[in-house]
mmCIF file of C-alpha atoms in Angstrom:
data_model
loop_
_atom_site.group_PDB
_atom_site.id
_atom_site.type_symbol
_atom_site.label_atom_id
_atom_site.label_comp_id
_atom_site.label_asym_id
_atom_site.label_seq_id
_atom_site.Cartn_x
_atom_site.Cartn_y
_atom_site.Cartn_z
ATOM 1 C CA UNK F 1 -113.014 97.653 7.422
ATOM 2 C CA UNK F 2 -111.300 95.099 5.252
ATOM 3 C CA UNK F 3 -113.274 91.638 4.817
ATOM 4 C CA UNK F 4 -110.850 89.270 5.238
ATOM 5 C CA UNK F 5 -111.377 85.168 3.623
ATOM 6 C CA UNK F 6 -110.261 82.210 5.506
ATOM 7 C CA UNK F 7 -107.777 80.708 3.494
ATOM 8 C CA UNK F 8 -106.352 77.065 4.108
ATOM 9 C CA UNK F 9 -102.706 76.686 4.547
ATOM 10 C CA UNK F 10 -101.945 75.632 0.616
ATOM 11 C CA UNK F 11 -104.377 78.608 -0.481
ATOM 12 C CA UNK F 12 -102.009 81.057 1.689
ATOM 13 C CA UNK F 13 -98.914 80.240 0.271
ATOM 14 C CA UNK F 14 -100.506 81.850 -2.722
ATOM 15 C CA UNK F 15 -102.011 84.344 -1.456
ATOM 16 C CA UNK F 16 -100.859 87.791 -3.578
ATOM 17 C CA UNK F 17 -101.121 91.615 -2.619
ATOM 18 C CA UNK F 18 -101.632 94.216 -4.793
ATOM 19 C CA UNK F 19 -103.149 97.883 -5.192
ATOM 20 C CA UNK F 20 -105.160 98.958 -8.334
ATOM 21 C CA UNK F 21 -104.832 102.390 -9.669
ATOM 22 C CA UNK F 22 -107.043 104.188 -6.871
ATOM 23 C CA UNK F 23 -103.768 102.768 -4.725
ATOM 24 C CA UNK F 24 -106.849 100.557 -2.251
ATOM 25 C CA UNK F 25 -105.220 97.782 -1.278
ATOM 26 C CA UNK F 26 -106.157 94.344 -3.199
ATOM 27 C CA UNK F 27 -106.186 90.455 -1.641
ATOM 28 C CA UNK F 28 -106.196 88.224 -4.603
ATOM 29 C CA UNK F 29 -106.875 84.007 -4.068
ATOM 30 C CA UNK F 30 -105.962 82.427 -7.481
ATOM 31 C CA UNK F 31 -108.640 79.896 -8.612
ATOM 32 C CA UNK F 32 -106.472 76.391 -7.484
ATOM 33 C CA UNK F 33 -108.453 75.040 -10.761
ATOM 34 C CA UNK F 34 -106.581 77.358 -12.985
ATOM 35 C CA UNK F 35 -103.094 76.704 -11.858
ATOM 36 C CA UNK F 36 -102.445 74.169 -14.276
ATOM 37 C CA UNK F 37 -103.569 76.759 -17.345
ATOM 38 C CA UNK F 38 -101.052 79.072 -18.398
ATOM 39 C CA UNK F 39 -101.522 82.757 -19.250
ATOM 40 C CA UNK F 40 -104.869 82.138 -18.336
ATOM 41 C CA UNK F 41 -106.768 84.570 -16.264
ATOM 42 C CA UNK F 42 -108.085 84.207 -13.103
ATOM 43 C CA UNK F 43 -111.387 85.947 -11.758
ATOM 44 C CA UNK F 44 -110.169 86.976 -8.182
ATOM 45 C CA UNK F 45 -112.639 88.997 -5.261
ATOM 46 C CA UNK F 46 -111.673 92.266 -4.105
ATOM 47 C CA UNK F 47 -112.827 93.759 -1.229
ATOM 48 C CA UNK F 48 -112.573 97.560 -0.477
ATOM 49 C CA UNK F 49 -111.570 98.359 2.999
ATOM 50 C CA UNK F 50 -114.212 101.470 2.878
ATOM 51 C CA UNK F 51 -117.710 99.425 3.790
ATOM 52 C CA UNK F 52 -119.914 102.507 1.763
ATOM 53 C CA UNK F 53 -117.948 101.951 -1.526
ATOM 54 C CA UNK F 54 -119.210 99.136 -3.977
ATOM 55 C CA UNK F 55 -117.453 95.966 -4.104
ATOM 56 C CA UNK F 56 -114.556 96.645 -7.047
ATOM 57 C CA UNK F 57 -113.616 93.543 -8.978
ATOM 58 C CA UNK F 58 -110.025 93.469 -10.304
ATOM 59 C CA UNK F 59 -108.680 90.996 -12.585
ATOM 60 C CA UNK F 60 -104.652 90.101 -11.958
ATOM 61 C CA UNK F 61 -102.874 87.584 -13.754
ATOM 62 C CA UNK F 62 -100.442 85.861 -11.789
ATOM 63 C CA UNK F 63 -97.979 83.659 -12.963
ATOM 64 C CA UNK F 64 -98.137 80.075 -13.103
ATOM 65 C CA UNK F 65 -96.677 78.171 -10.976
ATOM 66 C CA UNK F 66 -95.415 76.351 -13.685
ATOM 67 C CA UNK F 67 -93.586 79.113 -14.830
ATOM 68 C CA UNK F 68 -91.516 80.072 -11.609
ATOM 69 C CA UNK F 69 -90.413 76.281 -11.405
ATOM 70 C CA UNK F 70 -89.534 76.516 -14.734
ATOM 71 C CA UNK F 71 -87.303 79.162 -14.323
ATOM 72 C CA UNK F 72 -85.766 77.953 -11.143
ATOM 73 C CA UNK F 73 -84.773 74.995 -12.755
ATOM 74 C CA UNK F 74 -82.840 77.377 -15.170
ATOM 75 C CA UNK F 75 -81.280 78.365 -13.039
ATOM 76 C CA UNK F 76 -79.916 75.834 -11.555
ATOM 77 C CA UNK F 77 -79.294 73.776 -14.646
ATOM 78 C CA UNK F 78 -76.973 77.182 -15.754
ATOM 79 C CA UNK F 79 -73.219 75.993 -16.612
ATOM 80 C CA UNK F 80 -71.050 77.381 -14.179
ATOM 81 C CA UNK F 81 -67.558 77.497 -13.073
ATOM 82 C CA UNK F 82 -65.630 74.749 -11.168
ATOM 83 C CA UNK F 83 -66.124 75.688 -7.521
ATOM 84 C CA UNK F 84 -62.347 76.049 -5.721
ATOM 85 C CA UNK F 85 -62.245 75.619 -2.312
ATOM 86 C CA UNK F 86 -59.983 77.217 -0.831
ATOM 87 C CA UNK F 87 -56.790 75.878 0.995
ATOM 88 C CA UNK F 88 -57.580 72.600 -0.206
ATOM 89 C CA UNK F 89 -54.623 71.530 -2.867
ATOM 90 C CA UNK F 90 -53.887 67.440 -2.381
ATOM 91 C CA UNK F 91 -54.572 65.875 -5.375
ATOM 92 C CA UNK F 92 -57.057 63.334 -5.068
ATOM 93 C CA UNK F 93 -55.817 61.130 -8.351
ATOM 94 C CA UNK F 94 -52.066 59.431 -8.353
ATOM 95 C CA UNK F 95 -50.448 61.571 -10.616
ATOM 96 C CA UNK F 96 -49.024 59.618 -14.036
ATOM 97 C CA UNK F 97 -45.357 59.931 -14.546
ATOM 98 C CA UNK F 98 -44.235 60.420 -17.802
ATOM 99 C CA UNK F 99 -41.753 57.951 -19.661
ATOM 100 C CA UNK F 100 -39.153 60.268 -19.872
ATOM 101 C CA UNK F 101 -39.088 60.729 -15.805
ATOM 102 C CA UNK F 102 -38.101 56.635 -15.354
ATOM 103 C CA UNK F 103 -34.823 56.350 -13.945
ATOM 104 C CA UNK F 104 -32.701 53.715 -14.569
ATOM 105 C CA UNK F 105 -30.064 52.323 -11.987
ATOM 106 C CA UNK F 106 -26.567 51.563 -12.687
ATOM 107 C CA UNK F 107 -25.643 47.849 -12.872
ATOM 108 C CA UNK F 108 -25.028 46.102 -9.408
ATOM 109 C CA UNK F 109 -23.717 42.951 -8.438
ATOM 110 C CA UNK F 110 -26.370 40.831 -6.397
ATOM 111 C CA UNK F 111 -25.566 37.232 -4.840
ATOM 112 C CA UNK F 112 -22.502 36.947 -6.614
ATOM 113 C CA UNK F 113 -23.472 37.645 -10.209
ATOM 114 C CA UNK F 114 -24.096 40.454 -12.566
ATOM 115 C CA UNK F 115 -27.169 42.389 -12.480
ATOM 116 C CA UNK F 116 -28.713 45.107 -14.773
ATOM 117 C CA UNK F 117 -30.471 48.391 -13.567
ATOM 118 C CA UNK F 118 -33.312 48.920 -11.846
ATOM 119 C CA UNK F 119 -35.667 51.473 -12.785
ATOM 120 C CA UNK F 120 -37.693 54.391 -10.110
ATOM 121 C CA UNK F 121 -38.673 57.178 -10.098
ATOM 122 C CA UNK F 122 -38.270 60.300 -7.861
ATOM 123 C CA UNK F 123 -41.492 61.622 -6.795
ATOM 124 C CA UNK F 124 -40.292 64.161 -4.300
ATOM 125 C CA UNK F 125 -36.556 65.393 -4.620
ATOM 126 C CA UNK F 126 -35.486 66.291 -1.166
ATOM 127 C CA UNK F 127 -33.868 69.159 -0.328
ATOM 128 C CA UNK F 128 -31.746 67.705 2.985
ATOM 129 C CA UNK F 129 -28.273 66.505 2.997
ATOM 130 C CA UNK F 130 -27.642 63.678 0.372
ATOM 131 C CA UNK F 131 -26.850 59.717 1.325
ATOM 132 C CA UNK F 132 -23.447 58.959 0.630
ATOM 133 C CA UNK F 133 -21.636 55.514 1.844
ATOM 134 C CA UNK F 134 -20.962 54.750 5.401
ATOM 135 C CA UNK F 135 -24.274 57.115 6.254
ATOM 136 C CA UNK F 136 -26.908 55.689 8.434
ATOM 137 C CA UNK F 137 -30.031 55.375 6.071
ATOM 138 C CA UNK F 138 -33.746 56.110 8.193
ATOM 139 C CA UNK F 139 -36.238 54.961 5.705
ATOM 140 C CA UNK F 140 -39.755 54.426 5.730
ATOM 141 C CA UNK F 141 -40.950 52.423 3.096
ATOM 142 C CA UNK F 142 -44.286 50.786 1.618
ATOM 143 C CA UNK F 143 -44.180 47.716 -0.901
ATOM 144 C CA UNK F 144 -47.392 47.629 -3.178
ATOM 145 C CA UNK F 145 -48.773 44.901 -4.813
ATOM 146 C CA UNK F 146 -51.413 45.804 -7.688
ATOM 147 C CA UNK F 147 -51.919 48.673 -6.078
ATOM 148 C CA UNK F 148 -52.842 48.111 -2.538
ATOM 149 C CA UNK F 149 -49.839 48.254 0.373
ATOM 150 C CA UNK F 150 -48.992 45.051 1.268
ATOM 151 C CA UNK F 151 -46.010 45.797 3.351
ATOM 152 C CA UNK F 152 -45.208 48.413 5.425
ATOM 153 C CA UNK F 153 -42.985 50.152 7.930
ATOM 154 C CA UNK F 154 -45.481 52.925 8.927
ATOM 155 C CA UNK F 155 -48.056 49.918 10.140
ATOM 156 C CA UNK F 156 -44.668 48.302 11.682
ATOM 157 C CA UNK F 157 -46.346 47.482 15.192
ATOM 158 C CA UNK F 158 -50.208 47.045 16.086
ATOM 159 C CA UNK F 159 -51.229 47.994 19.451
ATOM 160 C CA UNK F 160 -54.726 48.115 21.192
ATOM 161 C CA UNK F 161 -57.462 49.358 19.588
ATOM 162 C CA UNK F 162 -56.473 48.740 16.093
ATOM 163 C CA UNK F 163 -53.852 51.360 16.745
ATOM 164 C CA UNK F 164 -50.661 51.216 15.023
ATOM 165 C CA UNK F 165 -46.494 52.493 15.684
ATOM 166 C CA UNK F 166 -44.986 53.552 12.550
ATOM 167 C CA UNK F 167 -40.959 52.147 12.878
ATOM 168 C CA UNK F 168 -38.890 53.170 10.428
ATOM 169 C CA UNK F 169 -35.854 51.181 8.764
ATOM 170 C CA UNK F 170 -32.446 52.187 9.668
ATOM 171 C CA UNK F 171 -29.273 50.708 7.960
ATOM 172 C CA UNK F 172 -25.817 51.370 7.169
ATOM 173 C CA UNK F 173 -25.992 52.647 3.842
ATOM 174 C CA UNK F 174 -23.367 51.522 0.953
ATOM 175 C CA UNK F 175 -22.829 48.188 1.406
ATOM 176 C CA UNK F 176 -25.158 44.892 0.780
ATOM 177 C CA UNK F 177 -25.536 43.011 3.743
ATOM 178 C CA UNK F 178 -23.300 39.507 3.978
ATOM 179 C CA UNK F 179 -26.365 36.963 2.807
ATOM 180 C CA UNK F 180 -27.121 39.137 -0.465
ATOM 181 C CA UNK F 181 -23.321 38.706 -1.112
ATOM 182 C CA UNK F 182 -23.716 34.904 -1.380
ATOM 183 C CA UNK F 183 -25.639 32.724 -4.225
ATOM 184 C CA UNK F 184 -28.948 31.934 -3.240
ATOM 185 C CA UNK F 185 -28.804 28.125 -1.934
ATOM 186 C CA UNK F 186 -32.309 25.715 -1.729
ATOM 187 C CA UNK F 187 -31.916 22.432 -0.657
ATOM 188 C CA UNK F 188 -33.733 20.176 -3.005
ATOM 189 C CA UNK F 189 -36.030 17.281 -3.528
ATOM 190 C CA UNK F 190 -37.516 15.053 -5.794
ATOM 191 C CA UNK F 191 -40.954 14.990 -5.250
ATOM 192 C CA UNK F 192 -44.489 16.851 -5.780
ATOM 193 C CA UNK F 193 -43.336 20.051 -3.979
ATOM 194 C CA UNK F 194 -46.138 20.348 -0.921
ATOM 195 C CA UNK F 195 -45.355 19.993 2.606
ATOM 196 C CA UNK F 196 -47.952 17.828 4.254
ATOM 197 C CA UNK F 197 -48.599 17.098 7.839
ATOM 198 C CA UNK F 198 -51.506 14.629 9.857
ATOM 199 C CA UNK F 199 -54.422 16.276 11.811
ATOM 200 C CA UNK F 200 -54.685 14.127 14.066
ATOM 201 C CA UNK F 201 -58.050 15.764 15.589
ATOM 202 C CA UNK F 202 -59.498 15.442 11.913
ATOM 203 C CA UNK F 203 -57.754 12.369 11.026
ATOM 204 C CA UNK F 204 -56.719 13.762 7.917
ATOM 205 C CA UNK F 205 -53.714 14.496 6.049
ATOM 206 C CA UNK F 206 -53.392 18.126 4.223
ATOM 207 C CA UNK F 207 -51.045 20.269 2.236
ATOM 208 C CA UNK F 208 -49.142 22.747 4.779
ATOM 209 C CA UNK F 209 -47.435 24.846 1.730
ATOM 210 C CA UNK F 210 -46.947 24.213 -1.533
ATOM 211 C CA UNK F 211 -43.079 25.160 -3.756
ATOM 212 C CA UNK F 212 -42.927 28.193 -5.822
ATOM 213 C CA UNK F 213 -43.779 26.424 -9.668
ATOM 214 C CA UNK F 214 -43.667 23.296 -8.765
ATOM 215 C CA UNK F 215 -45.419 20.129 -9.827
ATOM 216 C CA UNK F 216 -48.459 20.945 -6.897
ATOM 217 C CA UNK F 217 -48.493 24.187 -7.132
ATOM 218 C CA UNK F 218 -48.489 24.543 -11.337
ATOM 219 C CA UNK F 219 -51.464 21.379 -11.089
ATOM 220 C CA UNK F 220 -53.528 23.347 -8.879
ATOM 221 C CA UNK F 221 -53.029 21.914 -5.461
ATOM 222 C CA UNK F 222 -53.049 24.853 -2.468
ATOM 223 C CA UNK F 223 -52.419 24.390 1.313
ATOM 224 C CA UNK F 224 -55.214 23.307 3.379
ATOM 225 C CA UNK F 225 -56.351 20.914 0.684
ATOM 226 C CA UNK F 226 -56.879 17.191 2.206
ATOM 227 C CA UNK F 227 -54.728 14.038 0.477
ATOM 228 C CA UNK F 228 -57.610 11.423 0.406
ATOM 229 C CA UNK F 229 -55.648 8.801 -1.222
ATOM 230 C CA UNK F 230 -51.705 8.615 -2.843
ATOM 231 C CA UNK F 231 -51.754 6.349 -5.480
ATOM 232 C CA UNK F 232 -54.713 4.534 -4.484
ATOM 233 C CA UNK F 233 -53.414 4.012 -0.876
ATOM 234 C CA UNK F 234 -56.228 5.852 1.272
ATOM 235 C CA UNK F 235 -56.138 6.313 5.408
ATOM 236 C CA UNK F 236 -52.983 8.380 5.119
ATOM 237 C CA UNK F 237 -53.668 10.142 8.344
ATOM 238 C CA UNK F 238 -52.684 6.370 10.192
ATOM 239 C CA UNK F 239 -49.834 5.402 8.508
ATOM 240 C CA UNK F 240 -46.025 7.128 9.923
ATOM 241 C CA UNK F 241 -45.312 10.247 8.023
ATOM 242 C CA UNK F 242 -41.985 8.511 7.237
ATOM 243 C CA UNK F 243 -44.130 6.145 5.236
ATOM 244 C CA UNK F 244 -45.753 8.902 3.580
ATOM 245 C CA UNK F 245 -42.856 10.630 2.317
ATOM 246 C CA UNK F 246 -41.643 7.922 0.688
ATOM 247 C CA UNK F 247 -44.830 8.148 -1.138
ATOM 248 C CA UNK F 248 -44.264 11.317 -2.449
ATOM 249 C CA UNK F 249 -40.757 11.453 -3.462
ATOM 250 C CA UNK F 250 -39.273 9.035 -5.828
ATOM 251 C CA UNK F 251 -37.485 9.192 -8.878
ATOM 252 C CA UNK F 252 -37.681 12.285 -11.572
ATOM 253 C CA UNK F 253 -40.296 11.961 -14.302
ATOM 254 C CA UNK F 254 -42.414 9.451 -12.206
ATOM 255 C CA UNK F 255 -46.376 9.951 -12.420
ATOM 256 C CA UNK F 256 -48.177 10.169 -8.757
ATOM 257 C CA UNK F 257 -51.821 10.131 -8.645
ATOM 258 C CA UNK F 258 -53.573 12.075 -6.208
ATOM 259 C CA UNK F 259 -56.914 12.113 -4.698
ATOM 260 C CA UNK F 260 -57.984 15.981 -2.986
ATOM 261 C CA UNK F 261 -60.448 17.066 -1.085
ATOM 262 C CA UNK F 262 -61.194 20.855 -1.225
ATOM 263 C CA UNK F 263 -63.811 22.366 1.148
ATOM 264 C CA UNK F 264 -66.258 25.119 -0.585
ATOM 265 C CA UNK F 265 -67.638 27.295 1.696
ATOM 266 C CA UNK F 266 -68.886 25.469 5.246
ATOM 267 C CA UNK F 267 -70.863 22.443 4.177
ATOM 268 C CA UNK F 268 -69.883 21.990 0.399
ATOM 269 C CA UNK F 269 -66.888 19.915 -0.420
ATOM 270 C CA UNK F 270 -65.207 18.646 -4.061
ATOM 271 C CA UNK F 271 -63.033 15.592 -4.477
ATOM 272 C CA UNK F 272 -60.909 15.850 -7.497
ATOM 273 C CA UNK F 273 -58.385 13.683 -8.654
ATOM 274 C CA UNK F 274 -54.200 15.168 -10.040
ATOM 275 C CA UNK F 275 -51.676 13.505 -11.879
ATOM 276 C CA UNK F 276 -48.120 14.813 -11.312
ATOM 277 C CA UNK F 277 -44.849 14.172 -12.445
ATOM 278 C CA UNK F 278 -42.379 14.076 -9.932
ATOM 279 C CA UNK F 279 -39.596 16.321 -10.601
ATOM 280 C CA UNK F 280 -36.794 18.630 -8.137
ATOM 281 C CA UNK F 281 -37.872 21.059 -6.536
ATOM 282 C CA UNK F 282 -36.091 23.353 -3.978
ATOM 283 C CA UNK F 283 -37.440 23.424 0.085
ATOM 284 C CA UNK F 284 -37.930 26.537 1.317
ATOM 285 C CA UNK F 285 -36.622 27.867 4.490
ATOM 286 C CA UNK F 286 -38.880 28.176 7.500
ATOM 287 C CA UNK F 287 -37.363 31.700 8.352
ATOM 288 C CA UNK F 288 -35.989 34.518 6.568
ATOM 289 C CA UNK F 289 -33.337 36.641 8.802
ATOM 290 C CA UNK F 290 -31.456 39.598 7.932
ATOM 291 C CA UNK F 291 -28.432 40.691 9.671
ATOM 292 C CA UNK F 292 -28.521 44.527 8.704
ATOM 293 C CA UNK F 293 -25.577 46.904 10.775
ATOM 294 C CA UNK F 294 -27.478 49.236 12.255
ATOM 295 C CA UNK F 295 -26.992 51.244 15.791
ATOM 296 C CA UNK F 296 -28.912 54.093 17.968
ATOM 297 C CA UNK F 297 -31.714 53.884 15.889
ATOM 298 C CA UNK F 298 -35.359 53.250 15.738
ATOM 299 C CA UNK F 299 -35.086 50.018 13.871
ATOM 300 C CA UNK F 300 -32.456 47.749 12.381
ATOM 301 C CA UNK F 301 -34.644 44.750 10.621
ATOM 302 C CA UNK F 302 -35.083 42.025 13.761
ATOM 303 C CA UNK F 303 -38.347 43.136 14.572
ATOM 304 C CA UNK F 304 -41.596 44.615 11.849
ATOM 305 C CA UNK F 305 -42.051 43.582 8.195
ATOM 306 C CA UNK F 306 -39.556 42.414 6.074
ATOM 307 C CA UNK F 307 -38.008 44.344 4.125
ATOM 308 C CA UNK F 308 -37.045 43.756 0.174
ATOM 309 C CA UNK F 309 -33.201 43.555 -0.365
ATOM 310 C CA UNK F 310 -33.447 45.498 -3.283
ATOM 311 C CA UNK F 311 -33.840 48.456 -0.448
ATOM 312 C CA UNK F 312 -30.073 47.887 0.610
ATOM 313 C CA UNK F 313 -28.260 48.072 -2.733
ATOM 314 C CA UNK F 314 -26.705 51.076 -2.690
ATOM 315 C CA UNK F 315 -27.724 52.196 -6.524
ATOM 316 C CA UNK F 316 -31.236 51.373 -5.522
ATOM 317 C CA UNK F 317 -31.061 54.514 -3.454
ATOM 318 C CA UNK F 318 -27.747 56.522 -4.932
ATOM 319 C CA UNK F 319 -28.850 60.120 -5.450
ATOM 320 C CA UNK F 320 -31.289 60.539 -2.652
ATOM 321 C CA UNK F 321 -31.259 63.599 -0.165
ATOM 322 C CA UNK F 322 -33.373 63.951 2.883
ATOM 323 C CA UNK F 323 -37.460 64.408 2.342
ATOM 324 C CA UNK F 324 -36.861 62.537 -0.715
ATOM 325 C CA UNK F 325 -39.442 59.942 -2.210
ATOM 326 C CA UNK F 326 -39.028 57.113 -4.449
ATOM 327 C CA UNK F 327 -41.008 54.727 -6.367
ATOM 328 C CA UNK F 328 -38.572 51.311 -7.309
ATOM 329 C CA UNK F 329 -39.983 49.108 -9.365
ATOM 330 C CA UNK F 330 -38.747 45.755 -8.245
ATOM 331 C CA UNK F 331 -38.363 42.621 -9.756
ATOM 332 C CA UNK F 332 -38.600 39.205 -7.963
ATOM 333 C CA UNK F 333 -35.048 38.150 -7.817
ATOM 334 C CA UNK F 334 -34.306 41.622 -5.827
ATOM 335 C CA UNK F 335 -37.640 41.740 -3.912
ATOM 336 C CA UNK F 336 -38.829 38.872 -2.095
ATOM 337 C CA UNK F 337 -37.942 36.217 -4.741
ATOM 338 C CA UNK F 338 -39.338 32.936 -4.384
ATOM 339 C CA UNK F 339 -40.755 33.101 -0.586
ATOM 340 C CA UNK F 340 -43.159 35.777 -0.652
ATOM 341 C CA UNK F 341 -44.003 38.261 2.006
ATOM 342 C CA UNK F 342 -47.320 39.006 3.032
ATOM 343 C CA UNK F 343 -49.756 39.516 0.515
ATOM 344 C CA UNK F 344 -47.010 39.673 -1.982
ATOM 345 C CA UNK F 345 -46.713 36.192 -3.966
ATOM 346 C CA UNK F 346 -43.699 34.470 -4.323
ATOM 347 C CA UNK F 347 -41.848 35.297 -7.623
ATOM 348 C CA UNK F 348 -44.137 38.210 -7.634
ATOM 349 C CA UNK F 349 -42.972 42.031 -9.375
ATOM 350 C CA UNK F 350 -44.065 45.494 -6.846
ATOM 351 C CA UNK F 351 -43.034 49.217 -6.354
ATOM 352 C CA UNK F 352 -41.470 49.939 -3.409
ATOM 353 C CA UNK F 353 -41.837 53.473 -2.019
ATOM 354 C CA UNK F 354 -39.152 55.003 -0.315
ATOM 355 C CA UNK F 355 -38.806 58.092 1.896
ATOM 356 C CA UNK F 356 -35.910 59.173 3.306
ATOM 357 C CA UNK F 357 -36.398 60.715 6.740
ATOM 358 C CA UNK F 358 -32.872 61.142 7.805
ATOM 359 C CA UNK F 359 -29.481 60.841 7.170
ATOM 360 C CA UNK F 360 -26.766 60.247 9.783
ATOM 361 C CA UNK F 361 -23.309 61.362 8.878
ATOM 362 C CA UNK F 362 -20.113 58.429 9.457
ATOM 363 C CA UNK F 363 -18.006 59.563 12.306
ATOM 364 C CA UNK F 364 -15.177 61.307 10.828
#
């Protein structure tokens, strides 16, 4: 009958079998001590299962434990091949196109006056029907700014729950639309270039908007900063804002000395004082519409994001078929020039990406 040791559950888990050359069967319990020793022996007890035979002691050397981590971590550690998995083939990194892929435009004529090429490329050449004049253009398109979209027709409409309706662009392709065929007319002022208006909850007066490079803008000055004092006149917020105009304009190459308040964060504040020169500077408008021929579709520009004008010059788009994709690169005075559009900046460069869902054929 075999005499069998109580073992704890660490001593189990190296607990070995074996059978020495008689083939009796052989429960070894390596010395815990002796773990830490390699290719050192360990003195184990054998029992026989036959009570009348003498005890038999057998001597097994086991391997270290050290050993069998060792060569797990081999293992593991052992170069191997890429894994693939299968079915999955989107690349995760923007590809890089190469120099000799850039594409660029012929010359167009934009607000009147000569302008050269623009460059794109053609990420995806579609395989549809192409885009000739007089064909109803459905576009989507995406306008990034360093990188990140900043305006888009696929997040054209935001409904509950953070959802949104993608709403595609549709135009009459071939033809610039009547304001892009005119010269770009600001009316003008001599002055600081900031818009101002009174709080009258706060009592305070504070910069609405600020002219693309001018006198505030290039100085520092951004909207929501507070006018403390004009010239050493202070409570602004109770004098007419007739009065306060007249202020800020006068004649060209006049200093103005302001006083601004600038909040930092929710308690600190920091008063700091600008000297301008007055100079002209052009007023922008307070909306931006675009009367685009459109009809039966999705979307025809009074309703979503706005989008560049580059996007309806025909040679911004010449070549494309349907399932087509293009990256423009567009320059301010063709993309949203010196207004701005989102988080876009005014006088600002982007790449405009273009896809070309469908093409609808001019009645014959």
């Amino acid at each position: 009958m075999m005499i069998s040791a109580t073992l704890s559950r660490f001593e189990r888990s190296f607990d070995h079998i074996g059978f020495d050359r008689s083939g009796r069967e052989i429960r070894v319990r390596p010395d815990i001590r002796a773990l830490n020793a390699p290719w050192r022996q360990r003195q184990s007890e054998s029992f026989d299962r036959k009570p009348q035979e003498s005890r038999h002691c057998a001597s097994i050397e086991v391997f270290p434990r050290r050993i069998i981590l060792g060569v797990g971590t081999a293992v593991l550690c052992y170069p191997t091949q890429k894994a693939i998995a299968l079915g999955f083939t989107k690349e995760l990194k923007r590809k890089e196109f190469r120099s000799e892929e850039v594409v660029t435009s012929d010359a167009f004529t934009f607000r009147g006056a000569p302008h050269d090429g623009i460059q794109f490329i053609d990420s995806i050449q579609g395989r549809g029907s192409f885009l000739e004049a007089g064909d109803t253009a459905v576009v989507h398109f995406t306008c990034r700014y360093r990188g990140l979209a900043a305006v888009s027709s696929r997040e054209a409409r935001t409904l509950g729950g953070n959802r949104t309706i993608a709403e595609p662009l549709e135009f009459k392709y071939g033809r610039l639309p009547a304001e892009f065929n005119k010269p770009l007319v600001r009316k003008s002022i001599i002055g600081i270039g900031a818009e101002v208006r009174v709080d009258p909850e706060l009592g305070e007066l504070y910069v609405v908007n600020t002219a693309f490079h001018g006198p505030a803008e290039r100085a520092g000055i951004r909207p929501n900063d507070t006018i403390i004092s004009i010239d050493g006149i202070r409570n602004l917020a109770e004098r007419p804002i007739s009065e306060i105009g007249a202020l800020l304009t006068g004649e060209s190459g006049t200093d103005i000395e302001l006083v601004i308040k600038r909040h930092i964060g929710r308690a600190d504040e920091l008063v700091e004082t600008f000297k301008l020169i007055r100079e002209e500077t052009y007023v922008l408008p307070k909306t931006r519409n675009i009367n685009i021929e459109g009809g039966g579709g999705l979307f025809i520009g009074t309703s979503g994001p706005k989008p560049p004008p580059v996007i309806f010059i025909p040679e911004a788009l010449a070549g494309m078929r349907t399932g087509g994709r293009r990256t423009i690169t567009v320059p301010p005075d063709v993309g949203y020039e010196d207004i701005g559009q989102g988080e876009i900046p005014p006088g600002a460069s982007f790449q405009l990406e273009v896809e070309l869902l469908q093409v609808k054929n001019a009645a014959p």
